[in-house]
XYZ file of C-alpha atoms in Angstrom:
594
model
C -46.970 -214.802 39.432
C -44.912 -214.328 42.518
C -42.633 -217.167 41.438
C -42.265 -215.701 38.012
C -41.432 -212.332 39.508
C -38.807 -213.852 41.764
C -37.171 -215.610 38.789
C -37.178 -212.483 36.636
C -36.031 -209.886 39.241
C -32.280 -210.666 39.353
C -31.825 -210.749 35.529
C -31.217 -207.006 34.910
C -28.257 -206.691 37.390
C -25.629 -208.429 35.182
C -26.480 -206.026 32.255
C -26.012 -202.991 34.530
C -22.573 -204.148 35.579
C -21.596 -204.769 31.948
C -22.757 -201.296 30.821
C -20.968 -199.654 33.747
C -17.759 -201.562 32.917
C -17.936 -200.436 29.262
C -18.423 -196.802 30.231
C -15.440 -196.905 32.635
C -13.119 -198.060 29.792
C -14.461 -195.757 27.076
C -13.410 -192.391 28.532
C -9.765 -193.253 29.345
C -9.273 -194.646 25.854
C -10.908 -191.558 24.298
C -8.676 -189.158 26.292
C -5.534 -191.099 25.347
C -6.417 -190.952 21.657
C -7.255 -187.245 21.895
C -3.943 -186.374 23.546
C -2.073 -188.485 20.977
C -3.849 -186.685 18.140
C -3.083 -183.264 19.560
C 0.567 -184.208 20.081
C 0.805 -185.588 16.544
C -0.686 -182.431 15.069
C 1.508 -180.128 17.110
C 4.624 -182.071 16.161
C 4.134 -182.862 12.470
C 1.781 -180.287 11.047
C 3.923 -177.137 11.604
C 6.949 -178.674 9.902
C 4.917 -180.100 7.054
C 3.317 -176.689 6.263
C -0.229 -178.094 6.303
C -1.479 -175.501 8.814
C 0.222 -172.600 6.933
C -1.361 -169.222 7.564
C -3.765 -170.376 10.214
C -0.843 -171.294 12.450
C 0.875 -168.013 11.736
C -2.241 -166.112 12.580
C -2.483 -167.709 16.000
C -1.404 -165.250 18.710
C -1.614 -162.292 16.319
C -2.341 -158.845 17.743
C -4.107 -156.411 15.447
C -4.603 -152.670 15.288
C -7.320 -150.891 13.344
C -5.894 -148.098 11.226
C -7.539 -144.794 12.050
C -7.002 -141.082 11.871
C -6.134 -139.377 15.130
C -4.086 -136.635 16.655
C -0.375 -137.541 16.641
C 1.886 -135.718 19.057
C 5.573 -135.971 18.192
C 7.766 -135.256 21.201
C 11.303 -135.698 22.500
C 11.643 -136.591 26.169
C 14.646 -136.456 28.452
C 15.655 -135.668 32.007
C 17.374 -132.442 32.974
C 18.332 -130.263 35.921
C 16.642 -127.131 37.205
C 18.826 -124.035 37.219
C 18.367 -120.317 37.442
C 18.071 -118.328 34.266
C 19.916 -115.469 35.966
C 22.931 -116.397 38.072
C 25.340 -113.973 39.721
C 28.802 -115.497 40.071
C 30.705 -114.433 43.177
C 34.400 -114.656 42.311
C 37.703 -114.305 44.127
C 39.071 -110.821 43.327
C 42.345 -111.155 45.239
C 45.561 -111.146 43.187
C 47.245 -114.522 43.545
C 44.191 -116.023 45.229
C 43.716 -116.779 48.898
C 42.461 -119.224 51.499
C 38.826 -119.336 52.567
C 38.655 -118.766 56.334
C 34.872 -118.904 56.591
C 31.973 -119.435 54.196
C 28.221 -119.560 54.676
C 26.669 -123.017 54.399
C 25.621 -124.256 50.983
C 21.948 -123.720 50.141
C 21.341 -120.960 52.683
C 19.117 -118.066 51.663
C 20.830 -114.706 52.146
C 19.898 -111.076 51.759
C 21.750 -108.393 49.840
C 24.766 -107.070 51.760
C 24.988 -110.061 54.107
C 28.490 -111.419 54.674
C 28.896 -114.814 52.980
C 32.679 -115.389 52.581
C 35.786 -114.342 54.512
C 39.264 -114.885 53.018
C 42.625 -114.848 54.841
C 44.093 -111.279 55.005
C 47.531 -111.885 56.560
C 49.491 -111.904 53.300
C 47.661 -108.838 51.989
C 48.280 -106.899 55.197
C 52.055 -107.539 54.934
C 52.069 -106.367 51.343
C 49.995 -103.339 52.286
C 52.440 -102.210 55.000
C 55.416 -102.567 52.658
C 53.599 -100.683 49.953
C 52.829 -97.784 52.282
C 56.575 -97.239 52.806
C 57.237 -97.258 49.069
C 54.333 -94.890 48.577
C 55.655 -92.326 51.046
C 59.101 -92.366 49.421
C 57.551 -91.807 46.028
C 55.562 -88.904 47.461
C 58.711 -87.231 48.857
C 60.558 -87.593 45.561
C 57.588 -86.204 43.739
C 57.549 -83.078 45.939
C 61.295 -82.512 45.417
C 61.029 -82.674 41.650
C 58.054 -80.311 41.670
C 60.021 -77.712 43.625
C 63.062 -78.154 41.380
C 60.931 -77.542 38.331
C 59.400 -74.404 39.791
C 62.910 -73.097 40.641
C 64.099 -73.805 37.091
C 61.163 -71.901 35.627
C 61.888 -68.973 37.953
C 65.581 -68.991 36.958
C 64.686 -68.467 33.314
C 62.427 -65.555 34.168
C 64.969 -64.156 36.591
C 67.717 -63.952 33.994
C 65.569 -62.664 31.153
C 63.867 -60.014 33.189
C 66.470 -59.277 35.877
C 70.067 -60.439 35.624
C 70.415 -59.689 31.926
C 68.999 -56.181 32.234
C 71.172 -55.462 35.241
C 74.349 -56.570 33.413
C 73.310 -54.594 30.338
C 72.825 -51.439 32.372
C 76.224 -51.880 34.000
C 77.886 -52.216 30.599
C 76.091 -49.173 29.236
C 77.307 -47.168 32.271
C 80.834 -48.402 31.619
C 80.569 -47.254 28.013
C 79.436 -43.785 29.099
C 82.282 -43.513 31.598
C 84.715 -44.622 28.896
C 83.313 -42.004 26.553
C 83.606 -39.332 29.229
C 87.163 -40.365 30.009
C 88.011 -40.213 26.299
C 86.586 -36.701 26.021
C 88.510 -35.572 29.098
C 91.751 -37.111 27.797
C 91.317 -35.408 24.442
C 90.729 -32.026 26.177
C 93.850 -32.483 28.308
C 95.885 -33.387 25.205
C 94.714 -30.217 23.431
C 95.572 -28.126 26.446
C 98.997 -29.735 26.720
C 99.715 -29.056 23.097
C 98.871 -25.325 23.502
C 100.888 -24.986 26.653
C 103.760 -26.886 25.122
C 104.009 -24.297 22.324
C 104.210 -21.555 24.945
C 106.784 -23.455 26.853
C 104.712 -24.116 29.907
C 104.350 -27.909 29.427
C 107.225 -30.201 28.769
C 107.303 -32.637 25.913
C 107.096 -35.517 28.298
C 103.839 -34.245 29.763
C 102.397 -33.862 26.303
C 103.277 -37.494 25.423
C 101.564 -38.656 28.599
C 98.350 -36.907 27.574
C 98.562 -38.572 24.135
C 98.744 -42.041 25.791
C 95.815 -41.101 28.044
C 93.679 -40.445 24.997
C 94.625 -43.814 23.452
C 93.822 -45.647 26.687
C 90.428 -43.963 26.929
C 89.628 -45.089 23.367
C 90.611 -48.669 24.215
C 88.439 -48.657 27.346
C 85.500 -47.424 25.297
C 85.981 -50.161 22.694
C 86.181 -52.883 25.397
C 82.984 -51.636 27.001
C 81.138 -51.579 23.690
C 82.412 -55.101 22.826
C 81.241 -56.454 26.181
C 77.811 -55.029 25.586
C 77.631 -56.572 22.116
C 78.728 -59.995 23.424
C 76.137 -59.797 26.196
C 73.253 -58.950 23.883
C 74.258 -61.169 20.959
C 75.646 -64.307 22.645
C 75.642 -64.418 26.439
C 71.949 -63.723 26.739
C 70.895 -66.490 24.297
C 73.330 -69.017 25.749
C 72.291 -68.379 29.312
C 68.579 -68.499 28.497
C 69.014 -71.800 26.650
C 70.925 -73.315 29.541
C 68.288 -72.206 32.008
C 65.467 -73.427 29.787
C 67.198 -76.808 29.377
C 67.506 -77.079 33.129
C 63.847 -76.148 33.434
C 62.718 -78.756 30.875
C 64.869 -81.407 32.508
C 63.353 -80.607 35.879
C 59.906 -80.819 34.334
C 60.666 -84.258 32.852
C 61.955 -85.533 36.185
C 58.872 -84.140 37.811
C 56.574 -85.992 35.367
C 58.552 -89.204 35.825
C 58.304 -89.048 39.567
C 54.631 -88.148 39.281
C 54.017 -91.315 37.227
C 56.010 -93.392 39.692
C 54.011 -91.906 42.519
C 50.709 -92.667 40.776
C 51.871 -96.247 40.176
C 52.715 -96.767 43.804
C 49.470 -95.118 44.807
C 47.525 -97.467 42.484
C 49.292 -100.440 44.046
C 48.414 -99.171 47.476
C 44.788 -98.609 46.479
C 44.616 -102.077 44.926
C 45.954 -103.715 48.077
C 43.500 -101.729 50.187
C 40.684 -102.820 47.849
C 41.838 -106.429 48.028
C 41.825 -106.174 51.792
C 38.233 -105.012 51.578
C 37.465 -107.827 49.077
C 38.563 -110.414 51.618
C 35.121 -109.947 53.131
C 32.524 -110.814 50.461
C 28.871 -109.890 50.822
C 25.825 -111.074 48.894
C 25.211 -108.923 45.785
C 21.475 -109.743 45.821
C 18.858 -111.727 47.677
C 18.901 -115.426 46.894
C 20.300 -118.837 47.706
C 24.000 -119.580 48.033
C 25.151 -122.427 45.775
C 28.751 -123.616 45.994
C 30.526 -123.519 42.614
C 32.088 -126.971 42.911
C 34.040 -127.972 39.811
C 33.823 -131.509 38.418
C 36.181 -133.427 36.188
C 35.262 -135.278 32.997
C 34.271 -138.354 34.987
C 31.684 -136.368 36.921
C 33.482 -136.489 40.285
C 34.182 -133.335 42.287
C 37.551 -131.937 41.300
C 37.558 -128.701 43.298
C 35.336 -128.549 46.354
C 34.453 -125.244 48.012
C 34.926 -125.412 51.779
C 36.697 -123.635 54.611
C 40.455 -123.952 54.115
C 40.209 -124.286 50.334
C 42.704 -122.214 48.342
C 40.942 -120.341 45.544
C 42.659 -118.693 42.604
C 42.061 -115.182 41.307
C 38.950 -115.019 39.160
C 37.628 -118.394 40.346
C 33.895 -118.572 40.996
C 33.351 -119.435 44.660
C 29.566 -119.396 44.913
C 26.611 -118.590 42.715
C 23.516 -116.754 43.804
C 20.667 -117.662 41.453
C 17.558 -115.621 40.949
C 14.898 -118.053 42.193
C 12.168 -116.068 40.470
C 13.558 -116.965 37.026
C 14.165 -120.696 36.685
C 14.843 -122.910 33.688
C 15.755 -126.499 32.894
C 18.880 -127.659 31.108
C 18.524 -130.977 29.297
C 21.038 -132.844 27.158
C 19.526 -134.133 23.908
C 21.117 -137.035 22.020
C 22.683 -136.161 18.675
C 20.159 -138.360 16.853
C 17.311 -136.110 18.053
C 18.869 -132.657 18.298
C 18.118 -131.787 14.642
C 14.392 -132.091 15.411
C 14.537 -129.432 18.144
C 13.926 -125.753 17.372
C 13.813 -122.705 19.615
C 10.286 -121.709 20.541
C 8.936 -125.276 20.640
C 6.499 -125.814 23.554
C 7.510 -128.179 26.334
C 5.915 -129.894 29.298
C 8.020 -130.030 32.455
C 7.411 -132.299 35.448
C 9.285 -131.484 38.668
C 8.405 -133.450 41.815
C 4.859 -134.246 40.661
C 4.304 -130.643 39.623
C 3.665 -129.938 35.953
C 4.800 -126.735 34.287
C 4.660 -125.392 30.774
C 7.618 -123.870 28.997
C 9.403 -123.533 25.690
C 12.836 -124.099 24.189
C 14.916 -120.937 24.437
C 18.389 -122.113 23.467
C 20.248 -124.972 21.775
C 24.011 -125.425 22.117
C 26.158 -125.463 18.989
C 28.738 -127.805 20.516
C 28.188 -131.091 22.387
C 28.569 -131.301 26.131
C 31.957 -132.482 27.476
C 31.956 -136.210 28.167
C 34.226 -138.609 29.970
C 36.217 -141.342 28.303
C 33.560 -143.862 29.381
C 31.047 -142.300 26.961
C 33.332 -140.600 24.466
C 31.207 -141.777 21.517
C 27.955 -140.389 22.931
C 27.307 -136.816 21.817
C 24.655 -134.795 23.644
C 23.770 -131.135 23.178
C 22.689 -128.827 25.968
C 19.182 -127.431 25.485
C 17.614 -124.721 27.638
C 13.868 -124.869 28.388
C 12.255 -121.938 30.178
C 9.579 -122.443 32.851
C 6.350 -120.457 32.671
C 4.109 -119.502 35.551
C 4.754 -119.475 39.286
C 8.075 -121.018 40.219
C 7.849 -121.024 43.987
C 9.704 -123.709 45.950
C 11.874 -124.639 42.952
C 15.500 -125.168 43.875
C 18.510 -125.342 41.582
C 19.643 -128.909 40.952
C 16.200 -130.559 41.063
C 15.655 -133.296 38.487
C 13.055 -132.444 35.853
C 11.343 -134.557 33.217
C 11.022 -132.567 29.998
C 8.826 -133.412 27.027
C 9.444 -131.161 24.030
C 6.602 -131.112 21.517
C 8.226 -131.385 18.105
C 5.039 -131.613 16.018
C 1.277 -131.838 16.457
C -0.416 -133.604 13.536
C -4.174 -133.218 13.984
C -5.456 -135.792 11.465
C -2.763 -138.413 10.964
C -3.247 -141.948 9.629
C -1.317 -144.004 12.185
C -0.097 -147.527 12.846
C 1.928 -148.810 15.806
C 5.716 -148.708 15.590
C 5.849 -152.468 16.227
C 3.710 -153.100 13.127
C 6.323 -151.668 10.746
C 9.169 -153.860 9.484
C 12.198 -152.550 7.618
C 13.550 -154.790 4.873
C 16.403 -153.676 2.657
C 15.767 -150.016 3.312
C 12.012 -150.231 2.677
C 9.155 -150.351 5.167
C 6.259 -152.835 5.239
C 3.330 -153.869 7.374
C 1.012 -156.891 7.260
C -2.737 -156.375 6.959
C -5.125 -159.089 8.146
C -7.364 -160.246 5.287
C -9.737 -163.162 4.715
C -6.904 -164.978 2.927
C -4.397 -164.343 5.693
C -1.777 -161.632 6.367
C -0.981 -159.475 3.325
C 2.254 -157.467 3.101
C 1.846 -153.775 2.224
C 4.651 -151.328 1.354
C 4.457 -148.104 3.356
C 5.415 -144.477 2.923
C 6.036 -143.162 6.419
C 5.956 -139.748 8.011
C 6.875 -138.778 11.558
C 6.825 -140.947 14.674
C 6.633 -140.561 18.425
C 8.156 -144.001 19.202
C 4.643 -145.441 19.738
C 2.751 -144.565 16.571
C 3.974 -143.795 13.060
C 2.283 -141.535 10.564
C 1.512 -143.429 7.326
C 1.381 -141.296 4.200
C 0.554 -144.141 1.835
C 0.050 -147.923 1.984
C -2.967 -148.501 4.224
C -6.405 -147.015 4.660
C -8.800 -146.383 7.506
C -10.259 -149.589 8.926
C -7.421 -151.903 7.866
C -6.390 -154.363 10.565
C -2.593 -154.395 10.725
C -0.633 -156.936 12.739
C 1.020 -155.372 15.755
C 3.531 -158.240 16.042
C 4.191 -159.400 12.470
C 7.625 -160.821 13.230
C 6.102 -163.135 15.787
C 3.369 -164.597 13.569
C 4.426 -164.057 9.923
C 7.439 -165.868 8.488
C 7.983 -163.246 5.743
C 8.375 -160.545 8.381
C 11.361 -162.351 9.898
C 13.501 -162.420 6.762
C 15.777 -159.696 5.516
C 15.268 -160.143 1.776
C 12.009 -159.147 0.154
C 11.308 -162.772 -0.814
C 12.891 -166.181 -0.351
C 14.917 -167.500 2.583
C 17.380 -165.254 4.365
C 20.936 -165.569 2.982
C 23.363 -165.454 5.842
C 26.381 -164.321 3.865
C 29.619 -163.981 5.720
C 29.662 -160.240 5.078
C 26.130 -159.789 6.510
C 26.928 -161.987 9.482
C 30.078 -159.988 10.108
C 28.120 -156.727 9.977
C 25.429 -158.054 12.298
C 27.960 -159.398 14.769
C 29.832 -156.114 14.642
C 26.576 -154.267 15.312
C 25.720 -156.502 18.272
C 29.170 -156.186 19.796
C 30.358 -159.702 18.827
C 33.415 -160.653 16.784
C 32.834 -161.907 13.265
C 33.888 -165.390 12.161
C 36.700 -163.863 10.137
C 38.055 -162.434 13.376
C 37.997 -165.814 15.002
C 39.931 -167.845 12.411
C 42.949 -167.336 10.179
C 42.648 -166.733 6.478
C 43.418 -170.385 5.771
C 39.882 -171.462 6.625
C 37.880 -172.742 9.600
C 39.233 -175.336 11.954
C 37.221 -177.867 13.880
C 37.084 -177.217 17.539
C 38.025 -173.540 17.680
C 40.860 -171.210 16.691
C 44.282 -172.560 15.831
C 47.125 -172.606 18.287
C 48.553 -169.168 18.806
C 45.402 -167.325 17.723
C 43.339 -165.408 20.285
C 40.393 -167.449 21.497
C 37.403 -165.224 20.896
C 38.621 -162.736 18.327
C 38.821 -159.013 18.755
C 36.608 -157.256 21.267
C 34.083 -154.775 19.887
C 32.345 -151.864 21.557
C 29.150 -152.430 23.537
C 26.275 -150.990 21.436
C 24.370 -150.130 24.646
C 26.751 -147.233 25.233
C 24.486 -145.405 22.747
C 21.518 -145.770 25.130
C 20.918 -142.044 25.418
C 17.918 -142.148 27.783
C 19.502 -144.897 29.955
C 16.359 -147.053 29.933
C 18.274 -150.277 29.245
C 16.878 -150.526 25.696
C 18.023 -149.381 22.256
C 15.592 -147.657 19.930
C 16.197 -147.494 16.197
C 17.520 -143.936 16.553
C 19.935 -144.976 19.292
C 21.215 -148.103 17.519
C 24.663 -147.908 15.834
C 24.677 -147.663 12.056
C 25.611 -151.349 11.416
C 22.890 -152.562 13.800
C 20.149 -150.667 11.972
C 20.485 -153.051 9.003
C 19.612 -155.967 11.313
C 17.430 -154.133 13.817
C 14.227 -155.977 12.946
C 15.968 -159.352 13.054
C 17.309 -158.772 16.576
C 14.049 -157.193 17.854
C 12.245 -160.504 18.424
C 9.098 -159.156 20.075
C 8.687 -156.366 17.514
C 8.204 -153.597 20.082
C 10.651 -151.251 18.376
C 13.342 -151.672 21.055
C 16.266 -154.064 21.519
C 17.001 -155.361 25.016
C 20.110 -157.100 26.246
C 18.117 -160.342 26.443
C 17.201 -160.054 22.765
C 20.809 -159.272 21.929
C 22.019 -162.384 23.776
C 19.314 -164.522 22.149
C 20.351 -163.263 18.703
C 23.975 -164.147 19.380
C 23.067 -167.599 20.677
C 20.847 -168.245 17.667
C 23.573 -167.153 15.267
C 26.238 -169.274 16.971
C 23.892 -172.273 16.950
C 23.186 -171.854 13.226
C 26.907 -171.531 12.475
C 27.890 -174.599 14.519
C 25.063 -176.773 13.114
C 25.238 -175.705 9.477
C 26.391 -179.206 8.307
C 24.426 -182.325 7.280
C 21.128 -183.046 9.068
C 21.128 -185.623 11.809
C 20.616 -189.219 10.746
C 17.131 -190.563 10.768
C 15.264 -187.627 9.272
C 15.529 -184.293 7.436
C 17.080 -181.247 9.027
C 14.593 -179.449 11.236
C 12.179 -182.374 11.476
C 11.736 -185.186 13.949
C 13.816 -188.311 13.530
C 12.210 -191.107 11.591
C 12.287 -194.644 12.615
């Protein structure tokens, strides 16, 4: 038995080596065949359409439709400012030069000196004006005295000189009458004596002439009295009254001239006082630097700066009443109403507020962003506002609507095709397209009024996994007509093919000689990026781009990036350059055949 055991013991070893050798070859061959099968399936099956919906469904992200609270808001950045500012202006005629000014941002108290303006020019004007003022005062006094004298002259004549002259004339008349009576008595006596022979004829004739002369003297005296009362009195009074009125007019004229010179003197004295400006209230001093349309400082407030009359030098805000000014893009301003609640974040502090004002006109813009229209919107800040400073950056979220029980889907799940909106619902037979009636959106979720129901699983990225979601038409392949391509290229900032070639038709190898290589340059659509996040939402996109928004938005997140824009251009150029016959050896789009 020992011999038999020795002969039988070595027999199993060759079989072990053979089985080990077979196992060592089996696994490499199996792995090679497996890899070849996977490569074959990955290469041929997608193009042949055998995998169909199962391949499209791979990598799909879904969202279960549900009812939830939908907050619609508009967000933007703004600057903190005071709701009550007091502007401190230059009140010096012709302006002046700032000699000294308190530092910007310093807190001051009411009555504290904050600005001092050069007074040398005003002092020279003030000294010259004092001389003119004194001359006007002297002239005024002279005309007042002349007027008083003229008034007294009228009274003097009417109540004194005239009566005195009248009395003298009446006395003359009485004397003339007495002389006439005496002459007549002497004539009668001469006549009686002449008859008796005692008086000569010559003496009698002399008495007759004496009577005649006495009558003439009486008539002259009576005429003088009548001329005095009827003519001289009125003429003299009128002359004196005219002189009085003229003196009064000169007096009023000189009075006005004096008041004018006095006002000038007072104004210069006030301007001299205004050269030293004090704080009208407690607060913080903020320089009123003016900026140009490009945003750079055009007029800086500093010592030595010349300021014009009426120019605001500094502002003193009321730090107890602060607000935020935000600029809202024109595509969103129609959704804003006064009284809407807002959430404000300033340096990690959250405040509540509300919209208190919306501008009727857009904010001034520079020529770099002339096509961007933004409207100033004022948001008040509620609660304690301690430690808030004007100029701080604030994040503002204005609540436009609050829908308590909204049926929602993600923004990325909605695809616009020819002015209609669709989504794709995951079913047992694969993705199913559903037309939608949409409500409001907050850029993350969209309210669905009709088209889906609670519990439906909608694809979050339909353009990435469903071929129908990537076409523009409702059904069939996408027709890339020259007009559509031109519109899309115009929307993406690229020249259309018609811009790149003459009307005679395309030429191989580029534009003809003499034509511009590259066509006309179009505006960059990213200048409409209102929130400056480097992406374009559907609201921010130009009108031509909205027709091709879903085609350019490759990842279906509702925003277009510059990378997606460049990829869309490259894809379009590739399709235009390779739109001829398929390469030899196989059909277009498939692998070459041997």
